[in-house]
mmCIF file of C-alpha atoms and ligand atoms in Angstrom:
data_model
loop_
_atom_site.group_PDB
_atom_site.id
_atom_site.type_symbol
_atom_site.label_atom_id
_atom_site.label_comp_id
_atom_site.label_asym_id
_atom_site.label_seq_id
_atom_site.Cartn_x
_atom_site.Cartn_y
_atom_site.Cartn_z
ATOM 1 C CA UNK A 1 -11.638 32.189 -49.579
ATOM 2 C CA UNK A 2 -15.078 32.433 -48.206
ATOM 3 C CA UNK A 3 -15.690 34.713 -45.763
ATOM 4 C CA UNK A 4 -15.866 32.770 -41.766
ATOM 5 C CA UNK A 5 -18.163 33.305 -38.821
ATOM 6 C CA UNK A 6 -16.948 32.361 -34.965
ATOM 7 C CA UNK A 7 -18.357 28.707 -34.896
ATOM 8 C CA UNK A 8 -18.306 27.646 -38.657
ATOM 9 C CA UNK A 9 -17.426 24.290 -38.667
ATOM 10 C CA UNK A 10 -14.465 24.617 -40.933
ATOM 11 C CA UNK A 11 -12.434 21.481 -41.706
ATOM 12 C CA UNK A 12 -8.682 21.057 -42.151
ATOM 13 C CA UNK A 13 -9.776 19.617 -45.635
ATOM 14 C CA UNK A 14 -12.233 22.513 -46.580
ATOM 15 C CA UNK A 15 -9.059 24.952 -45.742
ATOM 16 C CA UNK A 16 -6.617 22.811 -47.921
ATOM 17 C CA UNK A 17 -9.228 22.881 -50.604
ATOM 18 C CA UNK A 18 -9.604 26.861 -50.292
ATOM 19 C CA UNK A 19 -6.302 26.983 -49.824
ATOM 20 C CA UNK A 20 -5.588 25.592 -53.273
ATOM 21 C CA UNK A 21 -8.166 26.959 -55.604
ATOM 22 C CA UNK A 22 -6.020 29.961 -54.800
ATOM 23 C CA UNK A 23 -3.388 28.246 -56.388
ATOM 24 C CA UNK A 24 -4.589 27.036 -59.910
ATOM 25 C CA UNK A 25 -1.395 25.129 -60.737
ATOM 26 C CA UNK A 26 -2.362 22.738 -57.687
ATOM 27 C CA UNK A 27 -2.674 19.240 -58.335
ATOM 28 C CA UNK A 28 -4.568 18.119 -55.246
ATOM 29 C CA UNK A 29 -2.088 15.675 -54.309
ATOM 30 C CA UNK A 30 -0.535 17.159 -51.634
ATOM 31 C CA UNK A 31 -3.484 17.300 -50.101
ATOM 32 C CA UNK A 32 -4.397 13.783 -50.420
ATOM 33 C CA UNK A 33 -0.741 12.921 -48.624
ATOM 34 C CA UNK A 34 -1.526 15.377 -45.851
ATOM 35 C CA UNK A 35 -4.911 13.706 -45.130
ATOM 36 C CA UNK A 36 -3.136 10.556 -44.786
ATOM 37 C CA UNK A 37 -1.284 12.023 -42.345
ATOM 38 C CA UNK A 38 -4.190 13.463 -40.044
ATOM 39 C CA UNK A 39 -5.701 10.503 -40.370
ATOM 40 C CA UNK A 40 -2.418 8.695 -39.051
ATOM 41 C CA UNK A 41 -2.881 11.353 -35.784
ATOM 42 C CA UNK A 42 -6.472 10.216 -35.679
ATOM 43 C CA UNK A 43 -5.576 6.815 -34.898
ATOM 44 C CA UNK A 44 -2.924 7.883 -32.933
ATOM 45 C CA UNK A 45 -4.813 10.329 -30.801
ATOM 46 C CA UNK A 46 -7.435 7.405 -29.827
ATOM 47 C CA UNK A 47 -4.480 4.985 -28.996
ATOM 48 C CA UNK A 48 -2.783 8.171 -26.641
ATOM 49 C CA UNK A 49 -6.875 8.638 -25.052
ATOM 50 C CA UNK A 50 -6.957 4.809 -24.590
ATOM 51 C CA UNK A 51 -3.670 4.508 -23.354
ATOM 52 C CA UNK A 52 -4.292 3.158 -19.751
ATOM 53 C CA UNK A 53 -7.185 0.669 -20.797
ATOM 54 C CA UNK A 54 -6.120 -0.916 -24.266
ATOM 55 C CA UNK A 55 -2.414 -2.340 -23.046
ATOM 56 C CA UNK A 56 -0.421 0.204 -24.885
ATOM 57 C CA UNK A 57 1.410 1.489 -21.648
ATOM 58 C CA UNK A 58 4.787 1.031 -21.467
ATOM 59 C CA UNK A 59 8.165 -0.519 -23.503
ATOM 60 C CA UNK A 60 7.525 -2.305 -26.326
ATOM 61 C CA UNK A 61 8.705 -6.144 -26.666
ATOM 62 C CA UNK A 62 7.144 -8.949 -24.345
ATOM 63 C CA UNK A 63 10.566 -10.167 -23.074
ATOM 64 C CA UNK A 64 11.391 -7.595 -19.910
ATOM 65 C CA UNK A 65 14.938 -8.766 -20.175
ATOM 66 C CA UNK A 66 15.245 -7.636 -23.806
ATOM 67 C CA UNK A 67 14.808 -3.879 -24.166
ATOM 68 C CA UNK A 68 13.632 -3.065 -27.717
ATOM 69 C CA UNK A 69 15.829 -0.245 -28.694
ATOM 70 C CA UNK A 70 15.853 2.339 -32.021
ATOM 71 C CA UNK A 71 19.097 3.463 -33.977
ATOM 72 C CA UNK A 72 19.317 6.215 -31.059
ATOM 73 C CA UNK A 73 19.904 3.532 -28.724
ATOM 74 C CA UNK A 74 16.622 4.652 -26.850
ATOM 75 C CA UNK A 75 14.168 1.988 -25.578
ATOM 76 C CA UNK A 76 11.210 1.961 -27.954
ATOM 77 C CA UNK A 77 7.434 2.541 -25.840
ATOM 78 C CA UNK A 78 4.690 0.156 -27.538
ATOM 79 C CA UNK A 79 3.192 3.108 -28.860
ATOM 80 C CA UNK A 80 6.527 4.358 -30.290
ATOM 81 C CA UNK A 81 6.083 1.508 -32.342
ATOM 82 C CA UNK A 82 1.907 1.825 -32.881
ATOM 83 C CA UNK A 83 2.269 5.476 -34.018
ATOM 84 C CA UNK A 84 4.921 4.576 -36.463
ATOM 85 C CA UNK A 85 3.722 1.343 -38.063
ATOM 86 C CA UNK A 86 0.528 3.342 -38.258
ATOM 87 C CA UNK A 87 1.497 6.360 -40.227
ATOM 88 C CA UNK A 88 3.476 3.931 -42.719
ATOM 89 C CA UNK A 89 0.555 2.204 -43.126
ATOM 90 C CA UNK A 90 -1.811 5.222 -43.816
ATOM 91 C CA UNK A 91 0.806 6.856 -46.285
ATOM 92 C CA UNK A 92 1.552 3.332 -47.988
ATOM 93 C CA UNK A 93 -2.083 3.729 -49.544
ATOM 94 C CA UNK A 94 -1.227 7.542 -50.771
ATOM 95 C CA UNK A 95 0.441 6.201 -53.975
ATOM 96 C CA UNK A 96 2.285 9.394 -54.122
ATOM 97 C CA UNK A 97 4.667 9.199 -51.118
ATOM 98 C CA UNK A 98 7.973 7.894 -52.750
ATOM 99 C CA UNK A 99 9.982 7.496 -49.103
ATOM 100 C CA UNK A 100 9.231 8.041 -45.662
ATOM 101 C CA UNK A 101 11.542 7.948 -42.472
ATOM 102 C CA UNK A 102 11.254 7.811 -39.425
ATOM 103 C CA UNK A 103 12.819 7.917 -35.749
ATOM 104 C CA UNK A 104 12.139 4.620 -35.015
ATOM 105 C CA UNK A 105 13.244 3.047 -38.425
ATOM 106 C CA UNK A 106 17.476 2.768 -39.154
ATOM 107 C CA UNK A 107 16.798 3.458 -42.747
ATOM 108 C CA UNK A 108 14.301 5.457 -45.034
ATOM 109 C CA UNK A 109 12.030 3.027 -46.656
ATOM 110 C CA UNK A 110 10.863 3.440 -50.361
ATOM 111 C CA UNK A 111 7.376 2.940 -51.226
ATOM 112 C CA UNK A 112 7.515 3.803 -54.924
ATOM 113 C CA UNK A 113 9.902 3.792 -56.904
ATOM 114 C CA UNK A 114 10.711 7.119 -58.787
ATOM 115 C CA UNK A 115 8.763 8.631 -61.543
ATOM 116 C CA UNK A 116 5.381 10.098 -61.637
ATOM 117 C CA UNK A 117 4.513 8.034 -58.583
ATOM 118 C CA UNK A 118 6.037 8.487 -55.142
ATOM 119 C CA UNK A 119 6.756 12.709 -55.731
ATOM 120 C CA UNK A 120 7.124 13.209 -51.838
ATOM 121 C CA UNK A 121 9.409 11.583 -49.006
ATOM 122 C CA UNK A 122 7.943 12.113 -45.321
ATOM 123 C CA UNK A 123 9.664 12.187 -42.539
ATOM 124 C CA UNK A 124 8.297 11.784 -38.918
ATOM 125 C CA UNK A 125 8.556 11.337 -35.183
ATOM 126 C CA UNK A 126 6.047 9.223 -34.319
ATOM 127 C CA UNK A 127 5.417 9.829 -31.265
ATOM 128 C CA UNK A 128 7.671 12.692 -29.634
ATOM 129 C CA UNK A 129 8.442 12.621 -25.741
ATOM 130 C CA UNK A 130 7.105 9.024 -25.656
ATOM 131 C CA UNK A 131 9.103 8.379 -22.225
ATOM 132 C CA UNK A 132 6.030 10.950 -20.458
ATOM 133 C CA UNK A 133 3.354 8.477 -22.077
ATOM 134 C CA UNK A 134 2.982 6.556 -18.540
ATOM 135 C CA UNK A 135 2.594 9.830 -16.539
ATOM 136 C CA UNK A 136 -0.113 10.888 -18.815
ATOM 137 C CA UNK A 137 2.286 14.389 -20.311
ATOM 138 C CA UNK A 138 1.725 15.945 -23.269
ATOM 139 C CA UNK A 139 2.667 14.027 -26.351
ATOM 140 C CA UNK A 140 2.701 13.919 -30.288
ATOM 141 C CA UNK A 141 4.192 13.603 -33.457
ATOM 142 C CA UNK A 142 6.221 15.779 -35.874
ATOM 143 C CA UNK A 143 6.337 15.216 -39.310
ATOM 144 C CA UNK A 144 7.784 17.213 -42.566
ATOM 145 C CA UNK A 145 7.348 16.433 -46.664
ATOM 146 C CA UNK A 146 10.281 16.896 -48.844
ATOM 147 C CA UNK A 147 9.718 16.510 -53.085
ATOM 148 C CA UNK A 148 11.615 14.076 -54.392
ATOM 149 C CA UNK A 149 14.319 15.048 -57.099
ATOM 150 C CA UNK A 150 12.858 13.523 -59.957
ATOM 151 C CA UNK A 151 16.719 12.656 -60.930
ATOM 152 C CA UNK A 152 17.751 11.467 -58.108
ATOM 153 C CA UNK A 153 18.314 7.261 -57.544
ATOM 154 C CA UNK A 154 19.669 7.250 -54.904
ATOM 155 C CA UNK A 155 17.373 6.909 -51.628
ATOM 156 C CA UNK A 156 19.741 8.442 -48.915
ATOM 157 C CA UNK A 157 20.339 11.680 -51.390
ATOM 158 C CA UNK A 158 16.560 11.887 -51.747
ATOM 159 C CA UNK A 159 15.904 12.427 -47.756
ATOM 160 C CA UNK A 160 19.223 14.331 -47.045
ATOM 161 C CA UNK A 161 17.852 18.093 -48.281
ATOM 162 C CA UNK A 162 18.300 20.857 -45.874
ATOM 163 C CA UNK A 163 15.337 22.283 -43.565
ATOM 164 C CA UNK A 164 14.325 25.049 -46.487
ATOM 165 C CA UNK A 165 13.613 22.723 -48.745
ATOM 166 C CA UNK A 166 10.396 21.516 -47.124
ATOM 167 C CA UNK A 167 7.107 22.055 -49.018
ATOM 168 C CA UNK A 168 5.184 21.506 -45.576
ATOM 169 C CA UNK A 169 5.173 20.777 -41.702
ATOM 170 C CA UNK A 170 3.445 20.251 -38.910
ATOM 171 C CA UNK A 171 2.722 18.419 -35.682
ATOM 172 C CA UNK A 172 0.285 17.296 -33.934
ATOM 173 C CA UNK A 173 -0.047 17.655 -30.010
ATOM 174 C CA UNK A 174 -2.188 14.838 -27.700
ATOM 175 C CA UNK A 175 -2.874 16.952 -25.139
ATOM 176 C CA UNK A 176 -6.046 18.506 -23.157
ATOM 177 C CA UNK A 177 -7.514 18.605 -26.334
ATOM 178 C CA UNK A 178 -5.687 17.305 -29.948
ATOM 179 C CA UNK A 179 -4.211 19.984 -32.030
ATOM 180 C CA UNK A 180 -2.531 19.684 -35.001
ATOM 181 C CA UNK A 181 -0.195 23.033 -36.267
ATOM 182 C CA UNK A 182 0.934 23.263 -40.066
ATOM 183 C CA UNK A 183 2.319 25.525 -42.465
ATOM 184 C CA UNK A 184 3.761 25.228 -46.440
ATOM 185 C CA UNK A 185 6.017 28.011 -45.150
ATOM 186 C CA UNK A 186 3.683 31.206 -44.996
ATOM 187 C CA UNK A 187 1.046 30.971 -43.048
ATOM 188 C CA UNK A 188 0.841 28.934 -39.807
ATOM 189 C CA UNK A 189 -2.244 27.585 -39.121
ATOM 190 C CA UNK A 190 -3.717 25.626 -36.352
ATOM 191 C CA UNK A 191 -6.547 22.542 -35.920
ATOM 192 C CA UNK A 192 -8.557 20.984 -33.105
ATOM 193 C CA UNK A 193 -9.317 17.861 -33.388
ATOM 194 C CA UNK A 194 -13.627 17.363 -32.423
ATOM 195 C CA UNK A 195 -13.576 13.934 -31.151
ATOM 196 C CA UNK A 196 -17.145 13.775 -31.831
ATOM 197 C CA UNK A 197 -17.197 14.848 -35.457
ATOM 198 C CA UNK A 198 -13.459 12.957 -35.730
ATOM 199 C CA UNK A 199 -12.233 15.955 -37.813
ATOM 200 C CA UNK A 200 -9.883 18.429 -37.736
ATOM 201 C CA UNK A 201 -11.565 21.978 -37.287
ATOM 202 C CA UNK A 202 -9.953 25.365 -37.813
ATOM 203 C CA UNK A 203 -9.210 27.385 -34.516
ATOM 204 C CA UNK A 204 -6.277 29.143 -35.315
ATOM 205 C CA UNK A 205 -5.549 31.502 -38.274
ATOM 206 C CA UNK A 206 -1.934 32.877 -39.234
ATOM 207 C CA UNK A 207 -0.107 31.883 -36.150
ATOM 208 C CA UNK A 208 2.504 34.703 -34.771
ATOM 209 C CA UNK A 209 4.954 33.884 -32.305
ATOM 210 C CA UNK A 210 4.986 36.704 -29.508
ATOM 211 C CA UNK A 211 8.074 38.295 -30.247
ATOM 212 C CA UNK A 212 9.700 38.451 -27.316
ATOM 213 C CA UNK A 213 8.166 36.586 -23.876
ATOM 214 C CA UNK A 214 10.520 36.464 -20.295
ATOM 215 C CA UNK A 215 9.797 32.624 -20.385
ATOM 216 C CA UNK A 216 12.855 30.121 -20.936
ATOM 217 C CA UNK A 217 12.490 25.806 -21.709
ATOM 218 C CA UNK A 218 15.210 24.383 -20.981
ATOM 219 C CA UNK A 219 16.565 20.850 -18.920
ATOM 220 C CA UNK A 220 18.582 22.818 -16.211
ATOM 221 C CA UNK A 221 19.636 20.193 -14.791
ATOM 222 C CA UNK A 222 22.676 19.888 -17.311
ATOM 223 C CA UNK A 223 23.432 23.771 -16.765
ATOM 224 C CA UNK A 224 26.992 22.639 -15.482
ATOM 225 C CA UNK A 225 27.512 20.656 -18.439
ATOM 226 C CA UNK A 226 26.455 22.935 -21.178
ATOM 227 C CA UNK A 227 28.912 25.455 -23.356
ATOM 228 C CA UNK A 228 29.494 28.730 -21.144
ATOM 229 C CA UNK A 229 28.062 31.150 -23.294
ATOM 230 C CA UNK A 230 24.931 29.383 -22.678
ATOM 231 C CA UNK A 231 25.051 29.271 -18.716
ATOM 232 C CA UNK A 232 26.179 33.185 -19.274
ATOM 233 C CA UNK A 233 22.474 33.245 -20.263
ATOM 234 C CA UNK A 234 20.694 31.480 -18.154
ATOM 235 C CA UNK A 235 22.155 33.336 -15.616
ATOM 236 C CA UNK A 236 21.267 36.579 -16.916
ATOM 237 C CA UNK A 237 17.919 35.735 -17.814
ATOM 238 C CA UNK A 238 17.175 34.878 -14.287
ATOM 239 C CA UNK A 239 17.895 38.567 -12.939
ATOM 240 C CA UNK A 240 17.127 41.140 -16.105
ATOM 241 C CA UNK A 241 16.455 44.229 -14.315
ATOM 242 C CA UNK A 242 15.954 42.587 -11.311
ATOM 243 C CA UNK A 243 12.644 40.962 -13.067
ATOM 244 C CA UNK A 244 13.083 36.924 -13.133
ATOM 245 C CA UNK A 245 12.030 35.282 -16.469
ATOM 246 C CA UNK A 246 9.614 32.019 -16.009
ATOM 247 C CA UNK A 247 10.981 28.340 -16.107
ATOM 248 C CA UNK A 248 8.351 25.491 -18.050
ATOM 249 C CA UNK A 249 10.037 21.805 -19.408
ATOM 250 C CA UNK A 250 7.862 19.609 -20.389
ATOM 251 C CA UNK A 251 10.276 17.251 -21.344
ATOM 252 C CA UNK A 252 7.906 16.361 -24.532
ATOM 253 C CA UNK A 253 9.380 19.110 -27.483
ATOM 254 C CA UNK A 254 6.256 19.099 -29.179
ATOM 255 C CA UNK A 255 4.684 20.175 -26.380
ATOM 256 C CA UNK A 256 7.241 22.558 -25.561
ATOM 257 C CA UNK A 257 7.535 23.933 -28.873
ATOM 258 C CA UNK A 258 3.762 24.559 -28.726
ATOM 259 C CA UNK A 259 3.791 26.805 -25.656
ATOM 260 C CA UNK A 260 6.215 28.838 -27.125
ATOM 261 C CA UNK A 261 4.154 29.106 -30.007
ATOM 262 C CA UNK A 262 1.244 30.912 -28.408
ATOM 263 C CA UNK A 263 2.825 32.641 -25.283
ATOM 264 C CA UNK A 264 6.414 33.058 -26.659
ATOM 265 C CA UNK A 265 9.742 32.129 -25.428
ATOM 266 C CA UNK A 266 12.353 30.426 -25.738
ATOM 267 C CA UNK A 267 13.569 26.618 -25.896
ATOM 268 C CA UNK A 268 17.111 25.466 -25.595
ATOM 269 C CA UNK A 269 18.918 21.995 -25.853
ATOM 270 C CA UNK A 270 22.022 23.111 -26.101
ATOM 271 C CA UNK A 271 25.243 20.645 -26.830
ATOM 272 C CA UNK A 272 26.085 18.459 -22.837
ATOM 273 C CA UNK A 273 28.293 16.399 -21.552
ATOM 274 C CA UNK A 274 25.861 13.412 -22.799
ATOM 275 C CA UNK A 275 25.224 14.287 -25.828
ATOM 276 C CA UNK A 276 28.191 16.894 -27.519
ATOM 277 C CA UNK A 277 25.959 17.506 -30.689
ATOM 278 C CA UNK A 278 22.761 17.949 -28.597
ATOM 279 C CA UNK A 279 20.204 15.327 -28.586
ATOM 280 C CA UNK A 280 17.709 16.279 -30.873
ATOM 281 C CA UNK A 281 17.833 15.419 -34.268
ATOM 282 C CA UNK A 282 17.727 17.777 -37.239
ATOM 283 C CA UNK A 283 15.765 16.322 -39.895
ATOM 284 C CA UNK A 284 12.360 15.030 -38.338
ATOM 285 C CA UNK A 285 12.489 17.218 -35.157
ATOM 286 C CA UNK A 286 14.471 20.340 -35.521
ATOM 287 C CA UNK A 287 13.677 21.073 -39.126
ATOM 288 C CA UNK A 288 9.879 20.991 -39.011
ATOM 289 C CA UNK A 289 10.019 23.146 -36.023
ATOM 290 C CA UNK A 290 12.136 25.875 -37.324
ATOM 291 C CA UNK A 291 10.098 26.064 -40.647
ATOM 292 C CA UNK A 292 6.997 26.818 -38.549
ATOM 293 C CA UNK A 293 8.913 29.000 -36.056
ATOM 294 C CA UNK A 294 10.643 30.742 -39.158
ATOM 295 C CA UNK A 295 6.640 31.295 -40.588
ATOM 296 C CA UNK A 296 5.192 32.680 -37.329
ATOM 297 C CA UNK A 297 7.850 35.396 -37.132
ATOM 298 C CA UNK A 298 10.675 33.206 -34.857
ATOM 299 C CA UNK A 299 14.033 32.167 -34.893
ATOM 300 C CA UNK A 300 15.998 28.442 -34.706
ATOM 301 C CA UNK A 301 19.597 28.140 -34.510
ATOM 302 C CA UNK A 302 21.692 25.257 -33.555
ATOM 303 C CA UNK A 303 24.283 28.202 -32.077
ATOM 304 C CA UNK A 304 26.203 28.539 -35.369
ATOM 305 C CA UNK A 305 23.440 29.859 -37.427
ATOM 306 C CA UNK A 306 19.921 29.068 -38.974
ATOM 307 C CA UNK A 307 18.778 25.195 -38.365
ATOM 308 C CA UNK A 308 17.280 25.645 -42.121
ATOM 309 C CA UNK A 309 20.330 25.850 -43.634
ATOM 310 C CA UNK A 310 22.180 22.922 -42.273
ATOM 311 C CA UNK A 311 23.411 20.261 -44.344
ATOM 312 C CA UNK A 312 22.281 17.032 -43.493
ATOM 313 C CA UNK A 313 24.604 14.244 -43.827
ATOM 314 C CA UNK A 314 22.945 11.200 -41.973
ATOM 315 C CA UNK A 315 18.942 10.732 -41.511
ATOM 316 C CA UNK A 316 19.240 10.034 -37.569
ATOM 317 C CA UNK A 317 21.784 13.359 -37.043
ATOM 318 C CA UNK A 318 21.755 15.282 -33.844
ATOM 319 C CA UNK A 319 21.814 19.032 -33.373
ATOM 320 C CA UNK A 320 21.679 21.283 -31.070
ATOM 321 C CA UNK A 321 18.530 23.551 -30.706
ATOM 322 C CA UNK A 322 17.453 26.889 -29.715
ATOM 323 C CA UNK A 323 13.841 27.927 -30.641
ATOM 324 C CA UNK A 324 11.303 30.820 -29.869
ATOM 325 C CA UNK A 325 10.336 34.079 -30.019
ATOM 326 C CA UNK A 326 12.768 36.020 -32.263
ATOM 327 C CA UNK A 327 14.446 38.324 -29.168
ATOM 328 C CA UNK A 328 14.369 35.577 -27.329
ATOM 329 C CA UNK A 329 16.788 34.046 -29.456
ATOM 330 C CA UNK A 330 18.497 36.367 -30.666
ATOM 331 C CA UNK A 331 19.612 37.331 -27.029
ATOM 332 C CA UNK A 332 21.069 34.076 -26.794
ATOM 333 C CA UNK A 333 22.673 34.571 -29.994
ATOM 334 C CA UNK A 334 24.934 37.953 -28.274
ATOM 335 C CA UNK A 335 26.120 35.882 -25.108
ATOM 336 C CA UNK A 336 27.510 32.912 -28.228
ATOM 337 C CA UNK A 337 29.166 35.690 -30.336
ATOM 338 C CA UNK A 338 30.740 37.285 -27.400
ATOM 339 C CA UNK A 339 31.718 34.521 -26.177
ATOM 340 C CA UNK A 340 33.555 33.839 -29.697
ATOM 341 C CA UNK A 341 35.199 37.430 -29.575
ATOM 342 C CA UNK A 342 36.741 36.740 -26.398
ATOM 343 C CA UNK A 343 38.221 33.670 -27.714
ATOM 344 C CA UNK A 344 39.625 35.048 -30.879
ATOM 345 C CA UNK A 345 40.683 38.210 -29.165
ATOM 346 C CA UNK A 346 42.479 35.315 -26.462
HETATM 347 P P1 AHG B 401 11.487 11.223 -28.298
HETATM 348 O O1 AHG B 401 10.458 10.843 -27.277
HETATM 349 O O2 AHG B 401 10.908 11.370 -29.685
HETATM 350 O O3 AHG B 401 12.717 10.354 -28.269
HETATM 351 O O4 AHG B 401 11.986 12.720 -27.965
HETATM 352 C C1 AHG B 401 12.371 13.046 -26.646
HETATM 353 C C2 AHG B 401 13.050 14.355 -26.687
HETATM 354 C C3 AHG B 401 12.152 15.601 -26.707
HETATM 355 O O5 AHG B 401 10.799 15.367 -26.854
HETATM 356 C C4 AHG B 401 12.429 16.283 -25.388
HETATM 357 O O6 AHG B 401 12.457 17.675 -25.555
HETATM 358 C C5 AHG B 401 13.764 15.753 -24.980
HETATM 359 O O7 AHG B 401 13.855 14.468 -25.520
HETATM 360 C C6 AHG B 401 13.922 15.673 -23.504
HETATM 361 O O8 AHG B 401 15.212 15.265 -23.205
HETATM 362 P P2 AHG B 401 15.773 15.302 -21.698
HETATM 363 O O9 AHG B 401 15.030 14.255 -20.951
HETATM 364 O O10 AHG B 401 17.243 15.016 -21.854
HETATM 365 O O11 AHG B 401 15.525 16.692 -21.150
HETATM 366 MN MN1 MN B 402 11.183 13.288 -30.357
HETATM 367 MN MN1 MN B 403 9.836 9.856 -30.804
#
């Protein structure tokens, strides 16, 4: 890779490129699916600037008495439903994206049928923590690329791989400024998007999550309905040593997820009252997340054990989720397992 200077204008593209003359065996279509996908987040991003002039506020559907709602029963924002018909339409013209999924679609849709053709499925959350869109929060979209067993017919068997399977991730953040974070699984790297130039520019090399940061994410306002290993924890991690840790929710996991990132710490959505399996869901939220927190040097467990290794057996399934710094975690990890010794020993 040629060598850099501070304020190189260095393009997500140029890095792909560079990126891939280091691997001769490259075909160059991976990259041509991933810039379908920043230029999905392009769109995006000047829909989220726009938001407040262009009539893009608010639910989707013109009838106020009918609330448009997704599988997860969740009313759908209009640009829920912008972001998503716009990265289906971007990737449609890839030719080598086989299925995507989303959040806001019941079922994976295939856009070539299997063979050469259509070698990836890509999954996404449109837009993630849409409900903040109004306030003007922190917003974005998560997305992850599977291949697609050459073998396989069947569509549902095709998406349903487990989170170490994925041959890339990323998201993209609309916030002060756009950012968009990716990794194939070794190196994280992360992008600004210059709204003048309208490209992606390198401003981050080999992302490491601080490994250990007293900061904590987490909706406490469900503390009394969560498992009680994990309000053991919060407790404790209010007075270690005497020395509080630091509360930030954004209520947007991207944006969340991205803090942590940087500054380290952790982020819990542990199983409630609401919703017993947790409310994110594994394959286009959880997964993506823990492959770049597993690259950066962090940890994601749903509380059993790694999120990457889980199973999945439906497109839309929920899990619970604890993310961050690797101490962070893993100090979460001691008040589950003790909490399962006293049981067994009960
Ligand atoms: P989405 O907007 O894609 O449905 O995701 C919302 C998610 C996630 O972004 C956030 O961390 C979480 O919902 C917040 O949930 P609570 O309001 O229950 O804290
Ligand atoms: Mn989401
Ligand atoms: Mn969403």
């Amino acid at each position: 890779m040629p060598s850099r200077k501070p304020g190189d204008i260095y393009t997500f593209q140029q890095h792909l490129l560079d990126m891939q003359r280091e691997h001769p065996t490259a075909t160059g279509e991976f990259s041509w699916l991933l810039s379908g996908i920043t230029l999905a987040t392009k769109v995006i991003s000047s829909y989220v600037r726009r938001a407040g002039l262009i009539n893009v506020w608010g639910e989707a559907g013109e009838n106020p008495d009918e609330q448009p709602v997704n599988i997860q029963g969740e009313v759908q924002q209009k640009l829920d439903v912008l972001a998503n018909e716009t990265l289906k339409r971007t990737l449609g013209y890839r030719g080598n994206v086989g299925i995507v999924a989303s959040e806001e679609d019941n079922d994976p849709r295939v856009l070539q049928e299997v063979g050469r053709q259509g070698k990836y499925v890509v999954m996404f959350d449109p837009l993630d923590g849409s409900s903040n869109i109004d306030s003007n929060v922190s917003v974005g979209t998560i997305f992850t690329i599977l291949a697609r067993p050459e073998w396989e017919r069947h569509t549902d068997h095709s998406v349903l791989q487990r989170g170490l399977q994925q041959l890339g991730a990323g998201y993209v953040v609309y916030g002060s400024s756009t950012v968009l974070v990716y990794t194939t699984g070794h190196a994280v790297h992360m992008y600004t998007l210059d709204p003048q130039y309208g490209a992606y520019l390198l401003t981050r090399e080999n992302i490491k999550i601080p490994e250990y940061s007293p900061q904590y994410s987490v909706n406490e306002a469900y503390v009394e309905t969560f498992p009680e290993p994990y309000q053991k924890y919060l407790q404790w991690a209010k007075n270690q040593n005497g020395e509080a840790c630091s509360s930030r929710y954004i209520g947007s996991l991207v944006a969340d997820f991205h803090r942590i990132l940087l500054k380290g710490g952790i982020f819990l959505y542990p199983p409630t009252k609401k919703n017993p399996e947790g409310k994110l869901r594994l394959m286009y939220e959880a997964n993506p997340l823990a492959f770049i927190a597993d690259a950066a040097g962090g940890k994601a467990t749903d509380g059993k054990g790694n999120i990457l290794e889980i199973q999945p057996n439906n497109l839309h399934q929920r899990t619970p989720l604890i993310i961050g710094s690797k101490k962070n975690v893993e100090q979460v990890m001691k008040f589950v397992s003790e909490h399962e010794t006293v049981a067994v020993k009960k």
